[in-house]
Short mmCIF file of C-alpha atoms in Angstrom, two decimals:
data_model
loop_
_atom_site.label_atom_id
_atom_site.label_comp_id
_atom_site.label_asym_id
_atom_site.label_seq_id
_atom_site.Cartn_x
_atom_site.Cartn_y
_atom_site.Cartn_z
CA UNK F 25 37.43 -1.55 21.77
CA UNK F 26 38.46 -4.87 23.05
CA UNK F 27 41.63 -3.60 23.94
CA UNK F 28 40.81 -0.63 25.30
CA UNK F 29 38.67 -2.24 27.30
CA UNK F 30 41.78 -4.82 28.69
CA UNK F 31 44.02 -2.03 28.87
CA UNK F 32 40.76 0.57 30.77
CA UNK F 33 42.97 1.30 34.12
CA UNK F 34 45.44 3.27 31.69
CA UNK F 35 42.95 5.09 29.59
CA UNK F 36 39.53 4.92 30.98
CA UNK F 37 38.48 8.21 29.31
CA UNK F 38 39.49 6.71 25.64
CA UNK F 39 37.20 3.45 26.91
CA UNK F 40 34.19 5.83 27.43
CA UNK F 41 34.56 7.82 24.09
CA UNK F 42 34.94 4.39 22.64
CA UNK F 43 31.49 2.84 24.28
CA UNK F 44 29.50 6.13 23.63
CA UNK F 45 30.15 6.44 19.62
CA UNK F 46 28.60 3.55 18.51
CA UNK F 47 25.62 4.55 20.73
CA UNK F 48 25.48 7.64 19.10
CA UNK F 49 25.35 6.17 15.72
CA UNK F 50 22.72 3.53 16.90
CA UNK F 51 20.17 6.93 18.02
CA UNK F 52 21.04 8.53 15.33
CA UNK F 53 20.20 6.24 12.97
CA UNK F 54 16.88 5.44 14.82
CA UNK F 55 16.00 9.40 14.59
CA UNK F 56 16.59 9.61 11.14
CA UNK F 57 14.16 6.36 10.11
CA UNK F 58 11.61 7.99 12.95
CA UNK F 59 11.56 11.17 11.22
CA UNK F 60 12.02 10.06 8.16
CA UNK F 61 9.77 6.93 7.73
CA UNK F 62 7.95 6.50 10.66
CA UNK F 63 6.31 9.98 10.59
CA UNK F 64 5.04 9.43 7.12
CA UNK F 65 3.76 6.40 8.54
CA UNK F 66 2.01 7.71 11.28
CA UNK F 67 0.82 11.13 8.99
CA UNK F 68 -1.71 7.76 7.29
CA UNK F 69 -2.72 6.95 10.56
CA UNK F 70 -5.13 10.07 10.51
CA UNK F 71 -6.37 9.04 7.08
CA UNK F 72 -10.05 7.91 8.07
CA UNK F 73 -9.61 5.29 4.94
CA UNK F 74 -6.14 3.83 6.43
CA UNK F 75 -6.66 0.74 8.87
CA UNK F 76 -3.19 1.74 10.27
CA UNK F 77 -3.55 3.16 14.18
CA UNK F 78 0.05 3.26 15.48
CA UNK F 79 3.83 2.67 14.57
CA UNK F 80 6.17 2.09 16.76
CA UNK F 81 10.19 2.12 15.89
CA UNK F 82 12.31 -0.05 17.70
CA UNK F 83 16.13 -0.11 18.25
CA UNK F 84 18.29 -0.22 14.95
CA UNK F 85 20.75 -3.14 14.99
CA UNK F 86 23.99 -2.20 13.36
CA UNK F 87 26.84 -3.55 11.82
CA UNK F 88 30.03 -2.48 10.14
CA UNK F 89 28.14 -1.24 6.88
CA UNK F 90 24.75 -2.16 7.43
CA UNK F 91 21.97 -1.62 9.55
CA UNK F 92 18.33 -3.08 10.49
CA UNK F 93 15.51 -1.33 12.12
CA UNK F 94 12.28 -2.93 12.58
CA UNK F 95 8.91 -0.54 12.75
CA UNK F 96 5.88 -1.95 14.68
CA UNK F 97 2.64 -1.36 12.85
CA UNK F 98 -0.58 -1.81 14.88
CA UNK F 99 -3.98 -1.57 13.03
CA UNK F 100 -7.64 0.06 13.66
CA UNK F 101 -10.51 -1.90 15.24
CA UNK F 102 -11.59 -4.67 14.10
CA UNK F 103 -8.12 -5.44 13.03
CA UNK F 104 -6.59 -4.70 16.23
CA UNK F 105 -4.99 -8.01 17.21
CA UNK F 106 -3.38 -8.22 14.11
CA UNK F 107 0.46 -7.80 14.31
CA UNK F 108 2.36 -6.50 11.30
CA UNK F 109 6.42 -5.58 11.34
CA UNK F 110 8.15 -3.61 8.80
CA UNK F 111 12.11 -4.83 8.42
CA UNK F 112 14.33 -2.83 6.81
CA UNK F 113 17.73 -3.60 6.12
CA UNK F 114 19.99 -0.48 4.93
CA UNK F 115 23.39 -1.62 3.69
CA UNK F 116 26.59 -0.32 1.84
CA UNK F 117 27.90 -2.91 -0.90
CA UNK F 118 30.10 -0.37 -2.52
CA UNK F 119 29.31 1.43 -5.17
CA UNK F 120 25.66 0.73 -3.88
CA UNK F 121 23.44 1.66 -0.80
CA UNK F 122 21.03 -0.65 -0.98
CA UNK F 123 17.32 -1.05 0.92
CA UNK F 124 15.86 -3.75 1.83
CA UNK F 125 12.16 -3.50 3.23
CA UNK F 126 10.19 -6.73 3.95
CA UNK F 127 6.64 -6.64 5.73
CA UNK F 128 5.48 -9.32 8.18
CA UNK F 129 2.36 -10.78 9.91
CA UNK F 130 -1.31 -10.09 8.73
CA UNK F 131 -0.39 -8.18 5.59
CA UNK F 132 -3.90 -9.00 4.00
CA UNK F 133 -5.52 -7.17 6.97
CA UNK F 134 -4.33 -3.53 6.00
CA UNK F 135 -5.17 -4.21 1.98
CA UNK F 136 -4.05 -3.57 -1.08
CA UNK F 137 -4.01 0.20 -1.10
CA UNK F 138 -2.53 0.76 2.37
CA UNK F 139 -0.01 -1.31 1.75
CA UNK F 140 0.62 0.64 -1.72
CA UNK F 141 0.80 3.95 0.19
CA UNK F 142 3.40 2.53 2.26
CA UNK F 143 5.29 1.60 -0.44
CA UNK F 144 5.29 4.99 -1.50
CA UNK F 145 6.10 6.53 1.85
CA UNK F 146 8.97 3.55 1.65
CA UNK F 147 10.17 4.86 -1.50
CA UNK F 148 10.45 8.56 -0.27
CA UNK F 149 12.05 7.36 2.43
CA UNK F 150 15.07 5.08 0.45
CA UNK F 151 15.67 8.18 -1.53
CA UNK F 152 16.15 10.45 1.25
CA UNK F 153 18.55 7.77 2.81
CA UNK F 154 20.53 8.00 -0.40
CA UNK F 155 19.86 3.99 -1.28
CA UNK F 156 20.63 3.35 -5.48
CA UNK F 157 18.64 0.35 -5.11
CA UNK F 158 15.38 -0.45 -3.15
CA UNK F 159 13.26 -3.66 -2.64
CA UNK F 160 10.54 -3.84 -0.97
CA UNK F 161 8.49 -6.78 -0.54
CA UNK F 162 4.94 -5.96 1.12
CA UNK F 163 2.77 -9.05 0.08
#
């Protein structure tokens, strides 16, 4: 790309094919986790014994084999204020795809059994993504 970009007078279209793929990838990728992990996510929300109220995915951060996504999690009243992040790491160290999911902030306030269904739904999720190993560490 860099030298497309010093050479952009004589192939400007090339430039702009260049600039969109990796956006592509980048939406892509944050679809797929939405859909895949995020929805599950937000499917406990309606569970009147899970303290979880909303999840929110932010922008992936790639790399050449690798990228990180972080989700939001936002809990039910009287938990509210608490702020809890879910990072996962998704990276290709051939032969292996391997997941990394760490949880932080107040991971005491969503207990022991929310945070085992979202290891679950984490699970599910690494599988679908293809990952031959997954670690998860949710407190």
């Amino acid at each position: 790309m860099r030298r497309q970009i010093e050479h952009a007078i004589e192939t400007p279209q090339r430039l702009r094919k260049a600039q969109r793929h990796p956006t592509e990838i980048e939406r892509t990728v944050g679809v797929f986790c939405d859909r895949e992990l995020a929805y599950a996510l937000r499917r406990r929300c309606q569970d009147p014994n899970c303290i979880l109220m909303s999840v929110w995915t932010r922008r992936p951060r790639l790399a050449t084999a690798s990228f990180e996504l972080t989700l939001d999690l936002r809990l039910k009243p009287p938990h509210e204020r608490a702020r809890i992040e879910l990072r996962l790491c998704l990276c290709l160290r051939e032969p292996d795809l391997r997941l990394s999911v760490v949880m932080q902030g107040d991971r005491e306030a969503l207990g022991a059994s929310c945070r085992e269904r979202i290891r679950e739904d984490i699970r599910v999720f690494g599988a679908r993504a293809g990952a031959t190993e997954v670690s998860i560490d949710l407190g």
